[in-house]
Coordinates of C-alpha atoms in Angstrom, one line a residue:
M89 CA -23.7 -12.5 34.3
S90 CA -23.3 -11.0 30.8
F91 CA -20.0 -10.4 29.2
K92 CA -20.5 -6.6 29.5
E93 CA -21.4 -6.9 33.2
A94 CA -18.4 -9.1 33.9
L95 CA -16.0 -6.6 32.2
Q96 CA -17.3 -3.8 34.5
Q97 CA -16.6 -5.9 37.6
Q98 CA -13.4 -7.7 37.0
V99 CA -10.3 -8.1 34.8
L100 CA -11.0 -10.9 32.3
I101 CA -8.3 -13.0 30.7
A102 CA -8.7 -13.8 27.0
D103 CA -7.2 -16.6 25.1
G104 CA -4.0 -16.5 23.0
A105 CA -3.1 -17.1 19.3
M106 CA -5.1 -19.7 17.4
G107 CA -3.0 -19.2 14.3
T108 CA 0.3 -19.8 16.0
L109 CA -0.8 -23.3 17.1
L110 CA -2.4 -24.1 13.8
Y111 CA 0.7 -22.9 11.9
S112 CA 2.9 -25.3 14.0
Q113 CA 0.7 -28.2 12.8
Y114 CA -0.4 -27.2 9.2
G115 CA 2.2 -24.7 7.9
V116 CA 1.6 -21.3 6.4
N117 CA -0.1 -22.3 3.2
S118 CA -3.2 -23.6 5.0
A119 CA -6.5 -21.7 5.3
F120 CA -6.7 -21.9 9.0
E121 CA -10.4 -20.9 9.0
G122 CA -11.2 -23.7 6.6
L123 CA -10.0 -26.2 9.2
N124 CA -13.3 -25.4 11.1
L125 CA -14.9 -27.7 8.5
T126 CA -12.2 -30.3 8.0
H127 CA -10.4 -30.5 11.3
G128 CA -12.9 -29.2 13.8
G129 CA -11.5 -31.5 16.5
D130 CA -8.1 -29.7 16.4
I131 CA -9.9 -26.3 16.8
L132 CA -11.9 -27.6 19.7
K133 CA -8.8 -28.9 21.5
I134 CA -7.2 -25.5 21.2
H135 CA -10.2 -23.8 22.7
Q136 CA -10.2 -26.3 25.5
A137 CA -6.5 -25.8 26.1
Y138 CA -6.9 -22.1 26.5
I139 CA -9.9 -22.5 28.8
A140 CA -7.9 -25.0 30.9
A141 CA -5.1 -22.4 31.1
G142 CA -7.6 -20.0 32.7
A143 CA -9.0 -18.0 29.8
D144 CA -12.4 -16.4 30.6
V145 CA -12.9 -15.3 27.0
I146 CA -12.2 -17.3 23.8
Q147 CA -12.5 -16.1 20.2
T148 CA -13.9 -18.0 17.3
N149 CA -11.4 -19.2 14.6
T150 CA -12.8 -16.6 12.1
Y151 CA -10.1 -14.0 11.9
A152 CA -9.8 -14.3 8.1
A153 CA -13.2 -15.9 7.5
N154 CA -14.5 -13.2 5.2
R155 CA -15.3 -13.8 1.5
I156 CA -12.3 -11.7 0.3
K157 CA -9.6 -13.6 2.2
L158 CA -11.3 -17.1 1.8
N159 CA -11.3 -16.5 -2.0
R160 CA -7.5 -17.0 -2.0
Y161 CA -8.1 -20.6 -1.1
G162 CA -11.2 -21.2 -3.2
L163 CA -13.4 -21.2 -0.1
A164 CA -15.5 -18.1 -0.7
D165 CA -18.6 -20.1 -1.3
K166 CA -18.1 -21.7 2.2
T167 CA -18.0 -18.4 4.0
A168 CA -21.2 -19.0 5.9
A169 CA -20.4 -22.6 6.8
I170 CA -17.0 -21.7 8.0
N171 CA -18.2 -19.0 10.3
E172 CA -21.1 -21.1 11.6
A173 CA -18.8 -24.1 12.3
A174 CA -16.4 -21.8 14.2
V175 CA -19.1 -20.6 16.5
S176 CA -20.3 -24.1 17.0
L177 CA -16.9 -25.4 18.0
A178 CA -16.4 -22.5 20.5
R179 CA -19.9 -23.1 21.9
T180 CA -19.0 -26.8 22.4
A181 CA -15.9 -25.8 24.4
Q182 CA -17.9 -23.2 26.3
I183 CA -20.6 -25.8 27.4
A184 CA -17.9 -28.3 28.5
A185 CA -16.0 -25.7 30.6
E186 CA -16.2 -25.8 34.4
Q187 CA -16.0 -22.1 34.7
R188 CA -18.0 -19.3 33.0
V189 CA -16.5 -18.6 29.5
Y190 CA -17.5 -16.0 27.0
I191 CA -17.3 -16.3 23.2
L192 CA -16.3 -13.4 20.9
G193 CA -16.9 -13.7 17.2
T194 CA -13.7 -12.5 15.6
I195 CA -13.5 -10.3 12.5
G196 CA -10.0 -9.3 11.3
G197 CA -8.9 -6.3 9.3
I198 CA -8.9 -6.6 5.6
A199 CA -7.3 -3.5 4.0
G200 CA -3.8 -3.9 2.7
V201 CA -3.7 -7.7 2.6
T202 CA -4.9 -8.4 -1.0
D203 CA -2.8 -10.3 -3.5
T204 CA -0.4 -8.0 -5.5
E205 CA -2.0 -9.1 -8.8
I206 CA -5.3 -7.5 -7.7
E207 CA -5.9 -3.8 -7.4
P208 CA -6.4 -2.6 -3.9
L209 CA -9.8 -3.2 -2.5
T210 CA -12.3 -0.3 -2.3
A211 CA -13.9 0.7 1.0
E212 CA -17.2 -0.6 -0.3
E213 CA -15.7 -4.0 -1.0
I214 CA -14.2 -4.2 2.4
D215 CA -17.3 -3.1 4.2
A216 CA -19.4 -5.6 2.3
G217 CA -17.1 -8.4 3.6
V218 CA -17.5 -7.2 7.1
T219 CA -21.3 -6.9 6.8
E220 CA -21.6 -10.4 5.5
Q221 CA -19.3 -12.0 8.0
A222 CA -20.8 -10.2 11.0
G223 CA -24.3 -11.4 9.8
Y224 CA -23.2 -15.0 9.8
L225 CA -21.6 -14.7 13.3
L226 CA -24.6 -12.9 14.8
N227 CA -27.2 -15.2 13.3
T228 CA -25.8 -18.1 15.2
G229 CA -27.2 -16.5 18.4
A230 CA -24.4 -18.2 20.3
I231 CA -21.8 -15.5 20.8
D232 CA -21.4 -13.0 23.6
G233 CA -19.8 -10.2 21.6
I234 CA -17.8 -9.3 18.5
L235 CA -14.1 -8.8 18.4
L236 CA -12.7 -6.5 15.7
E237 CA -8.9 -7.1 15.7
T238 CA -5.7 -6.3 13.9
Y239 CA -6.8 -3.1 12.2
Y240 CA -3.8 -1.0 11.1
D241 CA -6.1 1.4 9.3
I242 CA -8.1 3.3 11.9
N243 CA -10.6 4.5 9.3
E244 CA -11.3 0.9 8.2
L245 CA -11.9 0.0 11.9
K246 CA -14.2 2.9 12.4
R247 CA -16.3 1.8 9.4
A248 CA -16.4 -1.8 10.6
L249 CA -17.4 -0.7 14.1
K250 CA -20.3 1.4 12.7
I251 CA -21.4 -1.6 10.6
V252 CA -21.4 -4.1 13.5
R253 CA -23.0 -1.6 15.9
S254 CA -25.8 -1.1 13.5
L255 CA -26.4 -4.9 13.5
T256 CA -26.3 -5.7 17.2
D257 CA -26.4 -4.5 20.8
L258 CA -23.9 -7.1 21.9
P259 CA -20.6 -5.8 23.3
I260 CA -18.0 -4.9 20.7
V261 CA -14.2 -5.0 21.3
A262 CA -12.3 -2.8 18.8
N263 CA -8.6 -3.4 18.7
V264 CA -6.1 -1.3 16.6
T265 CA -2.6 -2.4 15.6
M266 CA 0.5 -0.3 15.8
Y267 CA 3.8 -0.4 14.0
E268 CA 5.2 2.2 16.4
P269 CA 4.4 2.2 20.2
G270 CA 1.7 4.8 20.9
V271 CA 1.0 5.9 17.3
L272 CA -1.0 4.5 14.4
Q273 CA 0.2 4.4 10.9
D274 CA -1.6 7.6 10.0
G275 CA 0.1 9.5 12.8
T276 CA -2.9 9.4 15.2
S277 CA -1.9 8.8 18.8
L278 CA -3.2 5.6 20.4
N279 CA -4.9 7.6 23.1
T280 CA -6.9 9.7 20.6
A281 CA -7.8 6.7 18.5
L282 CA -9.2 4.7 21.4
Q283 CA -11.4 7.5 22.6
E284 CA -12.7 8.0 19.1
L285 CA -13.6 4.3 18.9
A286 CA -15.3 4.5 22.3
D287 CA -17.3 7.5 21.1
L288 CA -18.5 5.5 18.1
G289 CA -20.0 2.8 20.3
A290 CA -17.3 0.3 21.1
D291 CA -17.7 -1.2 24.6
V292 CA -14.0 -2.2 24.8
V293 CA -11.1 -0.5 22.9
G294 CA -7.5 -1.5 22.8
A295 CA -4.7 -2.9 20.8
N296 CA -3.4 -6.2 19.6
C297 CA -0.6 -7.8 17.6
R298 CA 2.7 -6.5 16.2
L299 CA 4.1 -5.3 19.6
G300 CA 5.5 -7.5 22.4
P301 CA 4.7 -6.9 26.1
Y302 CA 7.5 -4.3 26.5
N303 CA 6.5 -2.0 23.7
M304 CA 2.7 -2.6 24.2
S305 CA 3.2 -1.5 27.8
R306 CA 5.1 1.6 26.6
A307 CA 2.2 2.4 24.3
F308 CA -0.4 2.3 27.0
D309 CA 1.6 4.4 29.5
S310 CA 0.2 7.5 27.8
V311 CA -3.3 6.2 27.3
A312 CA -6.0 7.6 29.6
L313 CA -8.9 5.5 30.8
P314 CA -11.4 6.0 27.9
K315 CA -14.8 7.5 28.6
G316 CA -17.6 5.0 28.0
A317 CA -15.4 2.0 27.3
A318 CA -13.0 -0.5 28.9
L319 CA -9.5 -1.2 27.7
A320 CA -8.1 -4.3 26.1
I321 CA -4.5 -5.3 25.6
Y322 CA -3.4 -8.3 23.5
P323 CA 0.4 -8.2 22.9
N324 CA 2.4 -10.6 20.8
A325 CA 4.7 -13.0 22.7
G326 CA 7.6 -10.9 21.5
L327 CA 9.6 -10.5 18.2
P328 CA 9.5 -13.5 15.8
D329 CA 12.5 -15.4 14.6
V330 CA 13.0 -17.7 11.6
Q331 CA 14.4 -21.2 12.3
D332 CA 14.7 -23.8 9.6
G333 CA 12.4 -21.8 7.4
K334 CA 9.6 -21.5 10.1
T335 CA 8.5 -18.4 12.0
V336 CA 8.9 -19.0 15.7
Y337 CA 8.5 -17.1 19.0
D338 CA 11.0 -17.9 21.7
S339 CA 9.7 -15.6 24.4
P340 CA 9.0 -17.7 27.5
A341 CA 5.6 -17.6 29.3
E342 CA 7.4 -16.4 32.4
Y343 CA 8.3 -13.2 30.7
F344 CA 4.6 -12.7 29.6
E345 CA 3.5 -13.3 33.2
N346 CA 5.7 -10.4 34.4
Y347 CA 3.5 -7.9 32.5
S348 CA 0.1 -9.2 33.5
D349 CA -0.5 -7.0 36.4
T350 CA 1.3 -4.1 34.6
F351 CA -1.5 -4.2 32.0
R352 CA -4.1 -4.3 34.7
R353 CA -2.6 -1.2 36.4
Q354 CA -2.6 0.5 33.0
G355 CA -6.4 0.1 33.0
A356 CA -7.0 -3.1 31.0
H357 CA -10.2 -4.9 31.8
L358 CA -9.5 -7.5 29.1
I359 CA -6.0 -9.0 28.7
G360 CA -5.1 -11.7 26.1
G361 CA -2.4 -12.7 23.7
C362 CA -1.8 -12.5 20.0
C363 CA 0.9 -13.9 17.7
G364 CA 3.3 -16.4 19.4
T365 CA 1.2 -16.8 22.5
T366 CA 0.1 -20.3 23.7
P367 CA -1.9 -21.7 26.6
A368 CA 1.3 -21.5 28.7
H369 CA 1.4 -17.7 28.1
I370 CA -2.2 -17.4 29.1
K371 CA -1.6 -19.4 32.2
G372 CA 1.2 -17.0 32.9
L373 CA -1.2 -14.0 32.6
V374 CA -3.6 -15.6 35.1
A375 CA -0.7 -16.3 37.5
G376 CA 0.7 -12.8 37.2
L377 CA -2.4 -10.9 38.2
Q378 CA -2.2 -9.6 41.7
S379 CA -5.8 -8.6 41.7
R380 CA -8.9 -9.0 39.5
Q381 CA -10.1 -5.6 40.4
P382 CA -10.0 -3.1 37.5
V383 CA -8.4 0.2 38.3
T384 CA -10.7 3.3 38.2
T385 CA -8.0 6.0 38.1
K386 CA -4.7 6.2 36.3
K387 CA -1.8 8.5 36.2
V388 CA -1.1 9.0 32.6
A389 CA 2.5 9.4 31.6
P390 CA 3.0 12.5 29.4
Q391 CA 3.6 11.7 25.8
A392 CA 7.1 12.0 24.6
A393 CA 7.7 15.3 23.0
V394 CA 7.2 14.9 19.2
A395 CA 8.6 17.5 17.0
T396 CA 6.1 19.0 14.6
P397 CA 7.2 18.3 11.1
T398 CA 8.5 21.5 9.5
A399 CA 8.5 21.9 5.7
A400 CA 11.9 21.6 4.1
D401 CA 13.2 24.4 1.8
P402 CA 10.4 24.9 -0.7
R403 CA 11.1 23.7 -4.2
Q404 CA 9.1 24.8 -7.1
H405 CA 8.1 22.1 -9.5
D406 CA 8.6 24.5 -12.3
F407 CA 7.4 22.3 -15.2
L408 CA 4.0 21.8 -13.4
Q409 CA 3.7 25.5 -13.0
R410 CA 4.6 26.2 -16.6
V411 CA 2.4 23.6 -18.2
Q412 CA -0.7 25.4 -16.9
Q413 CA 0.1 28.3 -19.3
E414 CA 2.4 27.0 -22.1
K415 CA 3.6 24.0 -24.0
V416 CA 6.1 22.0 -21.9
A417 CA 8.1 19.0 -23.0
L418 CA 9.7 16.5 -20.6
V419 CA 12.3 14.3 -22.2
E420 CA 13.1 10.8 -21.1
L421 CA 16.7 9.5 -21.3
D422 CA 17.3 5.9 -20.4
P423 CA 20.3 5.4 -18.0
P424 CA 23.2 3.8 -19.8
K425 CA 23.7 0.0 -19.5
T426 CA 27.5 0.5 -19.4
F427 CA 29.8 2.9 -17.6
A428 CA 30.1 5.0 -20.8
T429 CA 28.1 8.0 -19.5
A430 CA 29.6 10.9 -21.5
K431 CA 27.0 10.8 -24.2
F432 CA 24.2 10.6 -21.7
F433 CA 25.4 13.7 -19.9
R434 CA 26.0 15.6 -23.1
G435 CA 22.5 14.8 -24.2
A436 CA 21.0 15.9 -20.9
Q437 CA 22.8 19.2 -21.0
A438 CA 21.7 19.9 -24.5
L439 CA 18.1 19.1 -23.8
S440 CA 18.0 21.1 -20.6
Q441 CA 19.6 24.1 -22.2
A442 CA 17.0 23.9 -25.0
G443 CA 14.2 24.2 -22.4
A444 CA 13.2 20.7 -21.4
G445 CA 10.9 20.9 -18.3
A446 CA 12.8 18.0 -16.8
I447 CA 14.9 15.0 -17.8
T448 CA 13.0 11.9 -16.9
L449 CA 15.1 8.9 -15.9
S450 CA 13.6 5.4 -16.4
D451 CA 14.1 2.7 -13.8
G452 CA 15.3 -0.5 -15.5
P453 CA 13.2 -0.2 -18.7
L454 CA 11.9 -3.6 -19.9
A455 CA 13.5 -5.0 -16.7
N456 CA 17.0 -4.5 -18.0
P457 CA 19.7 -3.4 -15.6
T458 CA 21.2 0.1 -16.0
I459 CA 23.1 2.6 -13.9
S460 CA 21.0 3.7 -11.0
N461 CA 18.7 6.5 -12.0
V462 CA 19.0 8.0 -8.6
A463 CA 22.7 8.3 -8.9
L464 CA 22.4 9.9 -12.3
A465 CA 19.7 12.2 -11.0
A466 CA 22.0 13.5 -8.3
Q467 CA 24.7 14.2 -10.8
L468 CA 22.3 16.0 -13.1
K469 CA 21.1 18.2 -10.3
Y470 CA 24.4 19.0 -8.6
Q471 CA 26.9 18.9 -11.4
Y472 CA 24.8 20.3 -14.2
G473 CA 21.9 22.2 -12.6
I474 CA 19.4 20.0 -14.4
T475 CA 15.9 19.1 -13.0
P476 CA 15.6 15.3 -12.9
L477 CA 12.4 13.4 -12.8
V478 CA 13.1 9.9 -11.4
H479 CA 11.0 6.8 -12.2
L480 CA 10.4 4.6 -9.2
T481 CA 9.1 1.0 -9.7
T482 CA 7.4 -1.3 -7.3
R483 CA 9.1 -4.1 -9.1
D484 CA 12.6 -3.7 -7.7
H485 CA 12.2 -2.7 -4.0
N486 CA 10.3 -4.2 -1.1
L487 CA 8.5 -2.0 1.4
I488 CA 11.8 -1.4 3.3
G489 CA 13.7 -0.5 0.2
L490 CA 11.0 1.8 -1.1
Q491 CA 11.0 3.8 2.1
S492 CA 14.7 4.1 2.0
E493 CA 14.6 5.2 -1.6
I494 CA 12.1 7.9 -0.9
M495 CA 14.0 9.1 2.1
G496 CA 17.2 9.1 0.1
L497 CA 15.6 11.1 -2.8
H498 CA 14.4 13.7 -0.3
T499 CA 17.9 13.9 1.3
L500 CA 19.4 14.5 -2.2
G501 CA 16.9 17.2 -2.9
I502 CA 15.3 15.3 -5.8
S503 CA 11.6 16.0 -5.6
N504 CA 10.0 14.8 -8.8
I505 CA 8.9 11.1 -9.0
L506 CA 7.1 9.1 -11.6
V507 CA 5.6 6.0 -9.9
I508 CA 5.3 2.9 -12.1
T509 CA 4.8 -0.8 -11.6
G510 CA 7.7 -1.8 -13.8
D511 CA 7.9 -4.5 -16.4
P512 CA 8.1 -8.0 -14.9
A513 CA 11.7 -9.1 -14.2
K514 CA 11.3 -12.3 -16.3
V515 CA 11.1 -10.2 -19.6
G516 CA 14.5 -8.6 -19.1
D517 CA 18.2 -9.6 -19.5
L518 CA 18.1 -11.5 -16.2
P519 CA 15.0 -13.7 -16.3
G520 CA 16.0 -15.5 -13.1
A521 CA 15.6 -12.2 -11.2
T522 CA 12.4 -11.8 -9.1
S523 CA 9.8 -9.1 -9.1
V524 CA 8.9 -7.8 -5.7
Y525 CA 5.6 -5.9 -6.1
D526 CA 4.9 -5.4 -2.4
L527 CA 2.8 -2.5 -3.4
H528 CA 0.6 -1.4 -6.3
S529 CA 1.6 1.9 -7.9
V530 CA -1.3 3.8 -6.4
E531 CA -0.3 2.5 -2.9
L532 CA 3.2 3.8 -3.5
M533 CA 1.8 7.2 -4.5
Q534 CA -0.2 7.2 -1.3
M535 CA 3.0 6.3 0.7
I536 CA 5.0 9.2 -0.9
K537 CA 2.2 11.6 -0.1
K538 CA 2.4 10.5 3.6
F539 CA 6.1 11.6 3.5
N540 CA 4.8 15.0 2.3
D541 CA 2.9 15.1 5.6
G542 CA 6.0 14.2 7.5
I543 CA 4.8 10.8 8.4
S544 CA 6.4 7.4 7.6
P545 CA 4.3 4.4 6.5
T546 CA 4.3 3.2 10.1
G547 CA 3.2 6.5 11.5
R548 CA 6.6 7.7 12.8
N549 CA 7.1 11.4 12.8
L550 CA 9.9 12.1 10.3
K551 CA 10.7 15.6 11.8
E552 CA 10.5 17.1 8.3
K553 CA 8.1 17.2 5.5
T554 CA 9.0 16.2 2.0
N555 CA 7.9 18.1 -1.1
F556 CA 7.5 15.5 -3.7
A557 CA 5.5 16.0 -6.9
V558 CA 4.3 12.5 -7.8
G559 CA 3.3 11.4 -11.3
G560 CA 1.4 8.4 -12.5
A561 CA 1.7 6.4 -15.7
F562 CA -1.2 5.8 -18.1
N563 CA -1.6 3.7 -21.2
P564 CA -4.1 5.2 -23.6
N565 CA -3.4 2.5 -26.3
V566 CA -6.5 0.6 -25.4
R567 CA -9.8 0.0 -27.2
N568 CA -11.9 2.0 -24.7
V569 CA -10.1 5.1 -23.7
D570 CA -13.0 6.5 -21.8
R571 CA -13.1 3.5 -19.5
A572 CA -9.4 3.4 -19.1
C573 CA -9.4 7.1 -18.0
K574 CA -11.1 6.0 -14.8
M575 CA -7.6 4.8 -13.8
I576 CA -6.4 8.4 -13.9
T577 CA -9.2 9.4 -11.6
R578 CA -8.1 6.6 -9.3
K579 CA -4.4 7.7 -9.4
T580 CA -5.3 11.3 -8.7
A581 CA -7.4 10.2 -5.7
Y582 CA -4.3 8.4 -4.4
G583 CA -2.2 11.6 -4.8
A584 CA -0.9 11.8 -8.4
D585 CA 0.0 15.4 -9.3
F586 CA 0.5 14.7 -13.0
I587 CA 0.2 11.9 -15.5
I588 CA 2.6 10.7 -18.2
T589 CA 1.2 8.5 -20.9
Q590 CA 2.8 5.8 -23.0
P591 CA 3.8 6.9 -26.5
I592 CA 0.9 7.3 -28.8
F593 CA 1.2 6.6 -32.5
D594 CA -2.4 7.3 -33.5
V595 CA -3.6 10.9 -33.5
E596 CA -7.2 9.8 -33.2
K597 CA -6.2 8.4 -29.8
I598 CA -5.0 11.7 -28.7
H599 CA -8.3 13.5 -29.4
A600 CA -10.2 10.6 -27.8
L601 CA -8.1 10.9 -24.7
R602 CA -8.8 14.7 -24.5
L603 CA -12.6 14.1 -24.8
A604 CA -12.5 11.3 -22.2
L605 CA -10.6 13.5 -19.7
D606 CA -13.0 16.4 -20.3
E607 CA -16.1 14.1 -19.9
Q608 CA -14.8 12.8 -16.6
G609 CA -13.7 16.3 -15.3
I610 CA -10.1 15.4 -15.0
T611 CA -7.9 18.5 -14.8
T612 CA -4.6 17.0 -13.7
P613 CA -1.8 17.9 -16.0
V614 CA -1.2 15.2 -18.6
F615 CA 2.1 14.8 -20.6
V616 CA 1.2 12.8 -23.7
G617 CA 4.0 10.5 -24.9
V618 CA 5.6 10.6 -28.3
M619 CA 8.4 8.4 -29.5
P620 CA 10.2 9.0 -32.9
L621 CA 10.6 5.9 -34.9
M622 CA 14.1 5.0 -36.2
S623 CA 13.2 2.4 -38.7
F624 CA 10.5 0.0 -39.9
R625 CA 12.3 -2.7 -37.9
N626 CA 12.1 -0.5 -34.8
A627 CA 8.4 0.1 -35.5
N628 CA 7.7 -3.6 -35.8
F629 CA 9.5 -4.3 -32.5
L630 CA 7.6 -1.6 -30.6
H631 CA 4.2 -2.7 -32.1
H632 CA 4.6 -6.4 -31.5
E633 CA 6.9 -6.9 -28.5
V634 CA 6.7 -3.9 -26.2
P635 CA 3.8 -4.0 -23.7
G636 CA 1.5 -1.0 -23.8
I637 CA 2.5 0.3 -27.2
R638 CA 0.5 -0.1 -30.4
L639 CA 1.1 1.6 -33.8
A640 CA -1.6 2.6 -36.2
D641 CA -1.8 0.6 -39.4
D642 CA -1.0 3.8 -41.4
T643 CA 2.1 4.4 -39.3
L644 CA 3.4 0.9 -39.9
A645 CA 2.7 1.3 -43.7
R646 CA 4.5 4.6 -43.9
M647 CA 7.6 3.2 -42.1
Q648 CA 7.6 0.1 -44.4
Q649 CA 7.5 2.4 -47.4
A650 CA 10.3 4.5 -45.9
E651 CA 12.4 1.4 -45.6
S652 CA 12.1 0.9 -49.3
D653 CA 12.8 4.6 -50.0
G654 CA 15.8 4.7 -47.7
N655 CA 14.5 7.6 -45.6
E656 CA 13.2 5.9 -42.5
R657 CA 14.7 8.4 -40.0
E658 CA 13.2 11.3 -41.8
V659 CA 9.8 9.8 -42.0
G660 CA 10.0 8.7 -38.4
L661 CA 10.7 12.3 -37.4
Q662 CA 7.9 13.6 -39.6
I663 CA 5.4 11.2 -37.9
A664 CA 6.6 12.3 -34.5
E665 CA 6.1 16.0 -35.5
E666 CA 2.6 15.2 -36.7
T667 CA 1.9 13.5 -33.4
I668 CA 3.2 16.6 -31.5
D669 CA 0.9 18.8 -33.6
A670 CA -2.1 16.7 -32.5
I671 CA -0.9 16.7 -28.9
C672 CA -0.4 20.4 -28.8
T673 CA -3.9 21.0 -30.2
D674 CA -5.4 19.3 -27.1
F675 CA -2.7 19.4 -24.4
N676 CA 0.1 21.5 -23.1
G677 CA 2.2 18.6 -21.9
V678 CA 4.5 16.5 -24.1
H679 CA 6.7 13.6 -23.0
I680 CA 9.4 12.8 -25.5
N681 CA 10.9 9.3 -25.3
T682 CA 14.5 9.4 -26.6
P683 CA 15.0 6.6 -29.1
L684 CA 18.1 4.4 -28.5
Q685 CA 20.1 7.2 -26.9
H686 CA 19.8 9.4 -29.9
H687 CA 19.3 12.6 -27.9
E688 CA 19.8 14.8 -31.0
I689 CA 16.4 13.5 -32.3
S690 CA 14.7 14.4 -29.0
L691 CA 16.4 17.8 -29.2
A692 CA 14.9 18.4 -32.6
L693 CA 11.4 17.5 -31.3
L694 CA 11.9 19.6 -28.2
K695 CA 12.6 22.6 -30.3
Y696 CA 9.5 21.8 -32.4
V697 CA 7.4 21.9 -29.2
Q698 CA 9.1 25.1 -28.1
A699 CA 8.2 26.7 -31.5
K700 CA 4.5 26.1 -30.6
N701 CA 4.8 28.6 -27.8
A702 CA 6.3 31.2 -30.1
V703 CA 3.4 30.8 -32.5
S704 CA 0.8 31.1 -29.8
V705 CA 2.3 34.4 -28.6

């Protein structure tokens, strides 16, 4: 009897976690799939243990056996061998089994799991990994189907399903993964997602990982029996704990057993286990089934009423409106490093009254601790009526902290954010501090834009939409500006509403930037950076020690001469005005970086920009 036929006639029990058992033996730093080549006997024993526990279906040890993930361990060139060995080991266990056992070739989700030093993978790169791995598994001719599992991104799973379906007529199991019971991370309901997968050709649709039996059962209460496909349920053992530095699952197999027939009554034809489950848990699933007969009808519980997100009070991002028609200057003020804030607030007031589009507040520039820019932004907004633009780094906050920061900003009514990576912690005053970098800057942009849709990163309905204008940073101080501008295209694709550049000290770069943007059809507002030089010493420091800033030879020479003449500040201001002249020829947006808390210099440059509007009228 084929796997597909068996699924139609009875409830099948799948195996549990391979990774949990290997983790207990080899630790977290091992490439579990590489063990197919070096410790095949251990993999075989695990397959046999699950079969002995009563599993009708086992999956190959290939969850992360794609070229992208294997490359982390220097095993990319062994991708084919690892997949082929995994199938061979499962086949050996199948042949030795006393009962009929089916083999599923496993392909795990890839998106969102790359190293933080590497830019997020493109859809094309991910799809190529799926195509290659699926080919290796199918070419063995020894599997009964393909299991696509642990896909948080429904669109990635849909693409993988289409790829695999184009390569084979074998049954395909397509499992999504949820953070929140009953809803995917993009806000799609589980019921809707599973039917969409069935419509795309999956023979079995379901969910695995993340949720334990209780929440997985809650999720499937509102899932109807899909048309054209069977259901699969693979919960975790429960919530993990950390003991002596190791991740453990304490949930007993008896608890797992209690949910076995519940899953059957919810419509599952295939029931297995994910993280934390062992052969004892699978034995419990077998014991807990009151019948092997799949249900044909199901009373679906109504989905809990979910409030439709309603937009918060609209806030006009005035500087983005103005920059379409006139010259607009944003002015950056670094938060103070001490509690002496009077000068900071005086400067912000003067700049705002002079017409600054917003006061931009850096977030630990050069990895040095300062007063929280969010706290200062709230004071600027509510005590002084000033529009703040807050920098938010991926350096200082993990995913939990970033979400809290974003929700806090919205609650405070602060709606302008510049997303940046942030200088590494080791370059600052506290080199022992750690950099987080859970996300790339573009991923943080994408997250913030989900908040604008009223959805959290886990898919939770937030009951209100945010209204953030999100900016991206750009460094034009590179040899090939045209090539670098592709990063702006990437950032706008992820949701950037405007771009702020690093300070430019070469007017030729400004014109080159304009040409590159026009050639690539980029129309996103760009605020080009200018920073007045205070001295030749200051110029040397910026040129040689600050990442992303380079001064033209002529600029350095002029500041060196000014040092001899004793008029460094005047020449520095003159160079900044010349830079603004060049910027305003090609752009409407200017971003003035205040030098060393000298807001009076930024005020002079702000007025210089404002004069451009008077001339144009």
